[in-house]
Structure formats: structure tokens, C-alpha cells
């Protein structure tokens, strides 16, 4: 007998028919004698709808604490409905909200980190032979307030349960049958990847491949939880995410696209030691993570600095830079939200010549101009105009993946 953690995303539990189908999968494994813990997302686009409702009530932005109370409700509904569906099939089940399941988090509302999982209640319910259905993406902080883990955070809930209970299997059921070399909805000839390392998956996820939440991969790597990404619609074998995949030569694993970013341009800076420090230190004080950075060569004592950040940080970043206007004496600070990042990911990119040239050639052939470039050990990213993003992904995918 083994312990299996199964996570079902929004599409997999979207309506009564889907819930019943998922319940059947769960009951099937339960009847084989396994202990089952299930983590669910909100149904379909319920989280988006809740966010829109908040925006109607408070267009200036509701407090993050109240957003968490609201957003956690989506998973409360899907968890209880799924437990009911399982019960209706004659199998004992109990739903638990994040706080009941023991998820203790920090107080970073809407993007909280799990500090620890106290699994006593989960264990007690398993001992009673219940299927335990946990509401994903939520926990409780030191003030007994509900917190959520950021969009797509149910993946992280599942990995935390699997790590803490030392599960034999952690299955992430979604609406595609595995991790592909690019988003299969965008690139029709994308190929399924049978096995991928944590590091490669982490890069793909952080660079925009939404199929797994990047924090969940980070945690899976840390606690060595092997993940199986598979479809709740078909019985196809999925993708294994694990350590140490055998590889002799460099392999491009995939191409990812991220459209949730903005670029900021600070022009006409007086070139002097310390300007980069002052800018990026101020951004750090505002809690803003900077991604790509470009610094132009000095000309007549003046220089420009450009960088990219998450789209949602743009207003705050402009505010932070404006607060330095007197000390830095720059000419202008501008931003561009219509940008996207295209990345290729694969082990050994840094040590193989020609990868960058091949990517740039592919974009050139499609007439796509590059605004910024960044390289890493196992990734290569460029920023392009948002309108070029989808064509760019296809071009780069075709160049690297036959
Ligand atoms: P869930 O609701 O099950 O968590 P998500 O919508 O978060 O599902 O993630 C699944 C989606 O991720 C797919 O529908 C697919 O369009 C998208 N996706 C993006 N990049 C990839 C990729 N490289 N491989 C597979 N799916 C991807
Ligand atoms: N329901 C949340 C979201 O839509 C969390 C999740 O699905 O993982 O982002
Ligand atoms: Mg998801």
C-alpha cells in the first residue's frame, strides 16, 4: 500500500461531469488499497471571476488581506464538491481548507510562502480511511488570517503535502497530457517531453510555461519529490520531473513565453560610479525583483539603463525611480508594457557555442527585432514586442526542435 498525492487543476474540476470523472479516478486508486490525498484548484476560471468581482467593488485595488479571503473561497467550493462526488460513489472522503490541513505561511498576502505544513489532521483523516481533499493554494498566517500562494499555487500545496508525508507518488493532473517543448496550444507541433530535470523544469516554469508553478518545482527539487504531470482527460503517460536525467549532449528542452512583464527605460543619466547601485538598491527596497538589465555605453558623460520587471510591479517601480530623480538627475523614465520574453531552456546551453546565433537567426528570419538579451547556464532569453511573441515562439521552436 502506498500514499498517493493527486492534484487537479481548474479545468479538471470545472463542472459536475468533470468532478465525477475525477472522483472516479480517485476512487479507483482508493479501492486498490492506496491512501489518497487530493489537492484541488478552484473550478474553471472561478479565481479570475472572483478577482473581477473585487475590481468591481473597489476599482482602486482591494486590500491584499481581503483578496485572500475572497480567492480562497474558490478552492473551498471545489474541495467540498469533490468530496461529495467521492462520497456519492460510496467512498469515505473529507474536505479540508488550507488552515485545517496545517499550512502555516508567512504574511505576504496574495503571494504567501509556506513556512511549514503541520500534517496531524491529514494523517488523522487518512488513519480513518478517508480520502482527504485539500483546498489548494491557501494557508493561514501567525495572525490566523487566510493567505494564498499566488496564481497557480495549488501545485505548491500538492508538492508540500507529498514532501511532508513522504508520498510514494505526486501526480499533477491538468488539461494537457504532459510538459511539452512549447505551449501545445500555441505551437501545434510541440513535442511531449517524457522526462525532464528539476532545473530545466524550473527554468521553463519561471520563464512562463504555466503548466507547473515555479515555486512547486523549487520545492520538489529541494525535497526530492518526483512529479508526474499528466492529463485528467486521457490515460496517456505524462511527463516525469526528477533529478539526474541521463544526457550525453546538449538538449534544448523547450521554448517558453512570458507576457507578464514591463520594461523600464531610464535615459540621460549622468554616468558616475554608483548609479546602478542606487537604482537597483531602491527597487529592492520596494520589494521589486529585476529580471534583465541593459546598460548602454557612456556617451558625452550620459548613459541609459534599461531593465525588465513583472508587469504588476510597473507602477511601483516608476514611483521608486522617480524618488531618485533629484539624486540621479536623469532626463526621463519611461515604461513599455507591450513586451514579451521568449526563452529557450536546455542543459548545457552556456557551454555550447551557436545557440544564441541560432535563436537570433530564427527571429531575424521572421523580421522580429530584439530589445534585450540575457544568458544563463541553461537558458537564453530575449525581450521582443508583445505583438511578435507568438510568432517568435514558433520561429525559435522550429529552429531548435525537429
Ligand atoms: P491547471 O489549471 O491544471 O493548473 P494550467 O492552466 O495552470 O492548468 O496549466 C496548463 C496549461 O499550461 C496548458 O493548458 C498549456 O496551455 C499551458 N502551457 C504552457 N506552456 C506549456 C508547456 N511547455 N507544456 C505544457 N503546457 C504548457
Ligand atoms: N485557483 C488558483 C488560480 O487560479 C490557484 C490554482 O489554480 O492553482 O491561480
Ligand atoms: Mg496551474
Coordinates of C-alpha atoms and ligand atoms in Angstrom, one line a residue:
X1 CA 0.0 0.0 0.0
X2 CA 1.3 3.5 -0.8
X3 CA 0.4 7.1 -0.3
X4 CA -0.5 9.0 -3.5
X5 CA -1.0 12.7 -3.8
X6 CA -3.1 13.8 -6.7
X7 CA -3.6 17.5 -7.7
X8 CA -6.3 18.5 -10.1
X9 CA -6.3 21.9 -11.8
X10 CA -9.3 24.2 -12.6
X11 CA -10.3 22.6 -15.9
X12 CA -10.2 19.1 -14.4
X13 CA -12.9 20.0 -11.9
X14 CA -14.7 22.6 -13.9
X15 CA -18.3 21.2 -13.7
X16 CA -20.3 18.3 -12.2
X17 CA -19.3 15.9 -15.1
X18 CA -15.6 16.6 -14.7
X19 CA -15.8 16.3 -10.9
X20 CA -17.5 12.9 -11.2
X21 CA -14.8 11.8 -13.7
X22 CA -12.0 12.9 -11.3
X23 CA -13.8 11.3 -8.4
X24 CA -13.9 8.0 -10.3
X25 CA -10.1 8.2 -10.9
X26 CA -9.6 8.8 -7.1
X27 CA -12.0 6.0 -6.0
X28 CA -10.3 3.6 -8.4
X29 CA -6.9 4.1 -6.7
X30 CA -8.5 4.1 -3.3
X31 CA -10.1 0.7 -4.0
X32 CA -6.6 -0.7 -4.9
X33 CA -5.8 0.0 -1.2
X34 CA -3.8 3.2 -1.5
X35 CA -4.0 6.2 0.8
X36 CA -5.1 9.2 -1.2
X37 CA -4.6 12.9 -0.6
X38 CA -6.1 15.2 -3.2
X39 CA -5.4 18.9 -3.8
X40 CA -7.8 20.9 -5.9
X41 CA -7.9 24.2 -7.6
X42 CA -10.9 26.4 -8.0
X43 CA -13.3 25.3 -10.7
X44 CA -12.6 26.6 -14.3
X45 CA -11.9 30.3 -14.2
X46 CA -13.5 30.9 -10.8
X47 CA -10.5 32.6 -9.4
X48 CA -10.5 35.1 -12.3
X49 CA -14.1 35.8 -11.7
X50 CA -13.6 36.4 -8.0
X51 CA -10.8 38.9 -8.9
X52 CA -13.1 40.7 -11.3
X53 CA -15.8 40.9 -8.6
X54 CA -13.3 42.6 -6.3
X55 CA -12.3 45.0 -9.0
X56 CA -16.0 46.0 -9.5
X57 CA -16.3 46.7 -5.7
X58 CA -13.0 48.5 -5.4
X59 CA -11.5 49.6 -8.7
X60 CA -8.5 51.2 -6.9
X61 CA -7.5 47.8 -5.6
X62 CA -8.9 46.0 -2.6
X63 CA -6.5 45.2 0.3
X64 CA -4.5 42.0 -0.2
X65 CA -5.8 40.5 3.0
X66 CA -9.4 40.7 1.8
X67 CA -8.3 39.4 -1.7
X68 CA -7.0 36.3 0.1
X69 CA -10.3 35.8 2.0
X70 CA -12.1 36.1 -1.3
X71 CA -9.8 34.0 -3.5
X72 CA -9.6 31.1 -1.1
X73 CA -13.3 30.6 -1.5
X74 CA -12.9 29.2 -5.0
X75 CA -11.0 26.2 -3.7
X76 CA -13.4 25.8 -0.7
X77 CA -16.2 25.2 -3.3
X78 CA -14.3 22.7 -5.5
X79 CA -12.9 20.8 -2.5
X80 CA -16.3 20.3 -0.9
X81 CA -18.0 19.4 -4.2
X82 CA -15.2 16.8 -5.0
X83 CA -15.5 15.3 -1.5
X84 CA -19.3 15.0 -2.1
X85 CA -18.7 13.3 -5.5
X86 CA -16.4 10.8 -3.9
X87 CA -18.8 10.1 -1.1
X88 CA -21.6 9.6 -3.6
X89 CA -19.5 6.7 -5.0
X90 CA -19.6 5.1 -1.7
X91 CA -16.1 6.0 -0.6
X92 CA -15.4 8.0 2.6
X93 CA -14.0 11.5 2.0
X94 CA -13.4 14.7 3.9
X95 CA -12.5 18.1 2.6
X96 CA -10.1 20.4 4.4
X97 CA -9.4 24.1 3.9
X98 CA -5.7 25.1 3.9
X99 CA -5.8 26.1 7.6
X100 CA -7.4 22.8 8.6
X101 CA -4.8 20.9 6.7
X102 CA -2.0 22.6 8.6
X103 CA -0.5 25.0 6.0
X104 CA 1.3 27.7 8.1
X105 CA 2.5 30.6 6.0
X106 CA 4.2 34.0 6.2
X107 CA 2.0 37.1 6.0
X108 CA 2.8 38.1 2.4
X109 CA -0.9 38.2 1.4
X110 CA -1.7 37.0 -2.2
X111 CA 1.8 35.6 -2.5
X112 CA 2.5 33.9 0.8
X113 CA 5.2 31.3 1.3
X114 CA 4.6 28.1 3.2
X115 CA 6.7 28.1 6.3
X116 CA 5.7 24.6 7.4
X117 CA 3.0 22.0 7.0
X118 CA 1.7 20.5 10.2
X119 CA 0.1 17.3 8.9
X120 CA -1.6 15.9 12.0
X121 CA -5.1 16.4 10.8
X122 CA -4.3 15.0 7.3
X123 CA -2.7 11.9 9.0
X124 CA -5.7 11.5 11.3
X125 CA -8.1 11.6 8.4
X126 CA -6.0 9.1 6.5
X127 CA -5.9 6.8 9.5
X128 CA -9.8 6.9 9.5
X129 CA -9.5 5.7 5.9
X130 CA -10.8 8.9 4.4
X131 CA -9.8 10.3 1.1
X132 CA -8.5 13.7 2.1
X133 CA -9.4 16.5 -0.3
X134 CA -7.5 19.7 0.4
X135 CA -8.3 23.2 -0.9
X136 CA -5.2 24.2 -2.8
X137 CA -3.2 27.5 -2.8
X138 CA -4.1 28.6 0.7
X139 CA -2.9 28.5 4.3
X140 CA -3.0 30.6 7.5
X141 CA -0.5 33.1 8.9
X142 CA 0.5 33.8 12.5
X143 CA -2.5 36.1 13.0
X144 CA -4.9 33.4 12.0
X145 CA -5.6 35.2 8.7
X146 CA -6.2 33.3 5.5
X147 CA -3.4 33.6 2.9
X148 CA -3.0 32.4 -0.7
X149 CA 0.1 31.4 -2.5
X150 CA -0.1 33.3 -5.8
X151 CA -1.6 32.2 -9.1
X152 CA -1.2 28.6 -9.9
X153 CA -0.3 27.9 -6.2
X154 CA -2.2 24.7 -5.8
X155 CA 0.7 22.9 -7.4
X156 CA 2.8 24.0 -4.5
X157 CA 0.2 22.8 -2.0
X158 CA 0.4 19.4 -3.6
X159 CA 4.2 19.2 -3.5
X160 CA 4.2 20.4 0.1
X161 CA 1.9 17.5 1.1
X162 CA 3.9 15.0 -0.9
X163 CA 7.2 16.2 0.7
X164 CA 5.9 16.3 4.2
X165 CA 4.1 12.9 4.1
X166 CA 6.8 11.3 2.0
X167 CA 4.3 10.2 -0.6
X168 CA 5.2 7.5 -3.0
X169 CA 3.8 9.4 -5.9
X170 CA 2.8 13.0 -6.7
X171 CA 0.6 13.3 -9.7
X172 CA -0.3 16.7 -11.2
X173 CA -3.4 16.3 -13.3
X174 CA -4.0 19.1 -15.8
X175 CA -5.6 19.8 -19.2
X176 CA -2.6 18.7 -21.3
X177 CA -1.0 15.3 -21.1
X178 CA 2.4 16.4 -20.0
X179 CA 5.1 19.1 -20.4
X180 CA 5.8 20.0 -24.0
X181 CA 8.6 21.6 -25.8
X182 CA 6.4 24.7 -26.0
X183 CA 2.8 25.5 -25.1
X184 CA 0.9 23.0 -27.2
X185 CA -2.0 25.4 -27.6
X186 CA 0.4 27.8 -29.3
X187 CA 2.8 25.6 -31.1
X188 CA 0.9 22.8 -32.7
X189 CA 4.0 20.7 -33.5
X190 CA 5.3 20.9 -29.9
X191 CA 6.5 17.5 -28.6
X192 CA 5.8 15.9 -25.3
X193 CA 8.9 15.6 -23.0
X194 CA 8.9 12.2 -21.3
X195 CA 11.4 13.1 -18.6
X196 CA 12.8 16.5 -17.5
X197 CA 15.2 17.6 -14.7
X198 CA 14.1 19.8 -11.9
X199 CA 16.4 22.6 -13.1
X200 CA 15.2 22.5 -16.6
X201 CA 11.5 22.5 -15.5
X202 CA 12.2 25.3 -13.0
X203 CA 13.6 27.4 -15.8
X204 CA 10.7 26.6 -18.1
X205 CA 8.2 27.4 -15.3
X206 CA 9.9 30.6 -14.3
X207 CA 10.1 31.7 -17.9
X208 CA 6.4 31.4 -18.5
X209 CA 5.4 27.8 -19.1
X210 CA 2.4 27.8 -16.9
X211 CA 1.9 24.0 -16.8
X212 CA 3.7 23.9 -13.4
X213 CA 4.0 26.7 -10.9
X214 CA 7.7 27.6 -10.4
X215 CA 7.6 27.5 -6.6
X216 CA 6.2 24.0 -6.7
X217 CA 9.2 22.8 -8.8
X218 CA 11.6 24.6 -6.5
X219 CA 10.1 22.7 -3.6
X220 CA 10.0 19.4 -5.4
X221 CA 13.7 19.8 -6.1
X222 CA 14.5 20.7 -2.5
X223 CA 12.7 17.7 -1.1
X224 CA 13.3 15.4 -4.0
X225 CA 9.7 14.8 -4.8
X226 CA 9.3 13.2 -8.2
X227 CA 6.4 14.7 -10.1
X228 CA 4.2 13.2 -12.8
X229 CA 2.4 15.8 -14.9
X230 CA -0.5 14.1 -16.7
X231 CA -3.9 14.7 -18.2
X232 CA -7.2 14.1 -16.3
X233 CA -8.9 13.7 -19.6
X234 CA -6.8 10.9 -21.1
X235 CA -4.8 7.9 -19.8
X236 CA -1.7 8.8 -21.7
X237 CA 1.6 8.6 -19.8
X238 CA 2.7 12.1 -18.8
X239 CA 6.0 13.8 -18.0
X240 CA 8.3 12.9 -15.1
X241 CA 10.1 15.7 -13.4
X242 CA 13.1 14.4 -11.5
X243 CA 16.8 14.7 -10.8
X244 CA 19.5 13.2 -12.9
X245 CA 18.1 12.5 -16.4
X246 CA 20.8 10.8 -18.4
X247 CA 22.1 13.1 -21.2
X248 CA 25.2 13.0 -23.2
X249 CA 24.9 16.1 -25.4
X250 CA 23.2 19.4 -25.1
X251 CA 19.4 19.1 -25.5
X252 CA 17.1 22.1 -26.0
X253 CA 14.2 21.1 -23.8
X254 CA 11.7 23.7 -24.7
X255 CA 10.7 27.3 -25.5
X256 CA 8.7 29.4 -23.1
X257 CA 6.9 32.8 -23.4
X258 CA 6.2 35.3 -20.6
X259 CA 3.9 38.2 -21.3
X260 CA 3.6 39.4 -17.7
X261 CA 6.4 41.9 -17.8
X262 CA 7.3 45.5 -18.4
X263 CA 10.5 47.2 -19.4
X264 CA 11.6 50.5 -17.8
X265 CA 14.0 52.9 -19.6
X266 CA 15.9 55.5 -17.6
X267 CA 17.6 57.8 -20.0
X268 CA 20.1 60.6 -19.8
X269 CA 21.7 59.5 -16.6
X270 CA 25.0 61.3 -15.6
X271 CA 27.5 58.5 -15.8
X272 CA 29.2 58.1 -12.5
X273 CA 30.1 55.2 -10.2
X274 CA 27.2 54.1 -8.1
X275 CA 24.2 54.9 -10.4
X276 CA 23.4 51.2 -10.9
X277 CA 23.7 50.5 -7.2
X278 CA 21.4 53.4 -6.3
X279 CA 18.7 52.3 -8.8
X280 CA 18.6 48.6 -8.1
X281 CA 19.0 49.1 -4.4
X282 CA 16.0 51.4 -4.4
X283 CA 14.0 48.8 -6.4
X284 CA 15.0 46.1 -3.9
X285 CA 13.8 48.3 -1.0
X286 CA 10.4 48.4 -2.8
X287 CA 10.5 44.6 -3.0
X288 CA 10.8 44.6 -6.8
X289 CA 12.6 41.8 -8.5
X290 CA 14.5 42.8 -11.6
X291 CA 15.0 40.4 -14.4
X292 CA 17.0 41.5 -17.4
X293 CA 19.3 44.6 -17.3
X294 CA 21.0 46.6 -20.0
X295 CA 23.4 49.5 -19.6
X296 CA 24.4 51.5 -22.6
X297 CA 27.9 52.7 -23.2
X298 CA 28.7 56.1 -21.9
X299 CA 28.4 59.0 -24.5
X300 CA 29.2 62.6 -23.6
X301 CA 29.0 61.8 -19.9
X302 CA 25.5 60.4 -20.3
X303 CA 24.2 56.8 -20.2
X304 CA 20.9 54.9 -20.2
X305 CA 19.8 51.9 -18.1
X306 CA 17.0 49.6 -19.1
X307 CA 15.6 46.7 -17.2
X308 CA 12.6 44.4 -17.1
X309 CA 10.3 43.5 -14.2
X310 CA 7.0 41.8 -13.6
X311 CA 4.1 43.7 -15.2
X312 CA 2.3 44.1 -11.9
X313 CA 5.4 45.9 -10.4
X314 CA 5.5 48.6 -13.1
X315 CA 3.7 51.4 -11.2
X316 CA 5.7 50.8 -8.0
X317 CA 9.0 50.7 -10.0
X318 CA 8.3 54.1 -11.7
X319 CA 7.5 55.5 -8.3
X320 CA 10.7 54.1 -6.8
X321 CA 12.8 55.6 -9.7
X322 CA 11.1 58.9 -9.6
X323 CA 12.1 59.2 -5.9
X324 CA 15.7 59.2 -7.1
X325 CA 15.2 62.0 -9.6
X326 CA 17.0 64.6 -7.5
X327 CA 20.0 62.5 -6.7
X328 CA 20.4 60.9 -10.1
X329 CA 19.4 63.8 -12.3
X330 CA 18.2 61.7 -15.2
X331 CA 16.3 63.0 -18.2
X332 CA 13.4 60.6 -18.4
X333 CA 11.9 57.4 -17.1
X334 CA 9.6 55.6 -19.5
X335 CA 8.0 52.2 -19.5
X336 CA 6.7 49.7 -22.1
X337 CA 4.1 47.1 -21.2
X338 CA 3.7 45.7 -24.7
X339 CA 6.7 43.4 -24.4
X340 CA 7.2 39.7 -24.0
X341 CA 10.1 37.4 -23.2
X342 CA 10.9 34.4 -25.3
X343 CA 13.4 31.8 -23.8
X344 CA 15.0 28.6 -24.8
X345 CA 15.8 26.2 -22.0
X346 CA 18.2 23.2 -22.1
X347 CA 21.1 21.7 -20.2
X348 CA 24.5 22.9 -21.4
X349 CA 23.3 26.0 -23.3
X350 CA 26.1 28.1 -21.8
X351 CA 28.8 25.7 -22.9
X352 CA 27.6 25.1 -26.4
X353 CA 28.5 27.8 -29.0
X354 CA 26.0 28.7 -31.6
X355 CA 22.8 28.5 -29.5
X356 CA 22.5 32.3 -29.3
X357 CA 23.2 32.8 -33.0
X358 CA 20.7 30.2 -34.0
X359 CA 18.0 31.8 -31.9
X360 CA 18.7 35.3 -33.2
X361 CA 18.8 34.0 -36.8
X362 CA 15.3 32.4 -36.3
X363 CA 13.9 35.7 -35.1
X364 CA 15.7 37.7 -37.8
X365 CA 14.2 35.4 -40.5
X366 CA 10.7 36.3 -39.1
X367 CA 11.6 40.0 -39.0
X368 CA 11.4 40.2 -35.2
X369 CA 13.7 42.7 -33.5
X370 CA 15.2 42.0 -30.1
X371 CA 15.1 44.6 -27.4
X372 CA 17.1 42.9 -24.7
X373 CA 19.1 39.7 -24.2
X374 CA 20.0 37.6 -21.2
X375 CA 22.0 34.4 -21.0
X376 CA 22.3 31.8 -18.2
X377 CA 23.7 28.3 -17.6
X378 CA 20.7 26.6 -19.1
X379 CA 18.6 29.3 -20.7
X380 CA 18.8 32.1 -23.2
X381 CA 16.1 34.8 -23.2
X382 CA 15.2 37.8 -25.4
X383 CA 12.7 40.5 -25.0
X384 CA 10.6 41.4 -28.0
X385 CA 7.5 43.4 -28.8
X386 CA 4.4 41.6 -27.4
X387 CA 2.8 41.5 -30.9
X388 CA 5.8 39.4 -32.1
X389 CA 5.7 37.0 -29.2
X390 CA 3.6 34.1 -30.6
X391 CA 5.4 34.2 -34.0
X392 CA 8.7 34.4 -32.2
X393 CA 8.0 31.3 -30.1
X394 CA 7.1 29.3 -33.2
X395 CA 10.2 30.5 -35.1
X396 CA 12.5 29.6 -32.2
X397 CA 10.8 26.3 -31.6
X398 CA 11.1 25.4 -35.3
X399 CA 14.8 26.3 -35.3
X400 CA 15.7 24.1 -32.3
X401 CA 13.1 21.3 -32.1
X402 CA 12.7 19.0 -35.1
Ligands
LIG1 P1 -4.2 23.8 -14.2 O1 -5.4 24.6 -14.2 O2 -4.4 22.3 -14.4 O3 -3.2 24.1 -13.1 P2 -2.7 25.5 -16.0 O4 -3.6 26.3 -16.9 O5 -2.1 26.2 -14.9 O6 -3.5 24.2 -15.6 O7 -1.5 24.8 -16.9 C1 -1.8 24.1 -18.1 C2 -1.6 24.9 -19.3 O8 -0.2 25.3 -19.4 C3 -1.9 24.2 -20.6 O9 -3.3 24.3 -20.9 C4 -1.0 24.9 -21.6 O10 -1.7 25.7 -22.5 C5 0.0 25.7 -20.8 N1 1.4 25.5 -21.1 C6 2.3 26.5 -21.3 N2 3.5 26.0 -21.6 C7 3.4 24.7 -21.6 C8 4.3 23.6 -21.9 N3 5.6 23.8 -22.2 N4 3.8 22.3 -21.8 C9 2.5 22.1 -21.5 N5 1.6 23.0 -21.2 C10 2.0 24.3 -21.3
LIG2 N1 -7.2 28.9 -8.3 C1 -5.8 29.5 -8.2 C2 -5.5 30.1 -9.5 O1 -6.3 30.1 -10.4 C3 -4.8 28.5 -7.8 C4 -4.5 27.4 -8.7 O2 -5.3 27.1 -9.6 O3 -3.5 26.7 -8.6 O4 -4.5 30.7 -9.7
LIG3 MG1 -1.8 25.6 -12.9

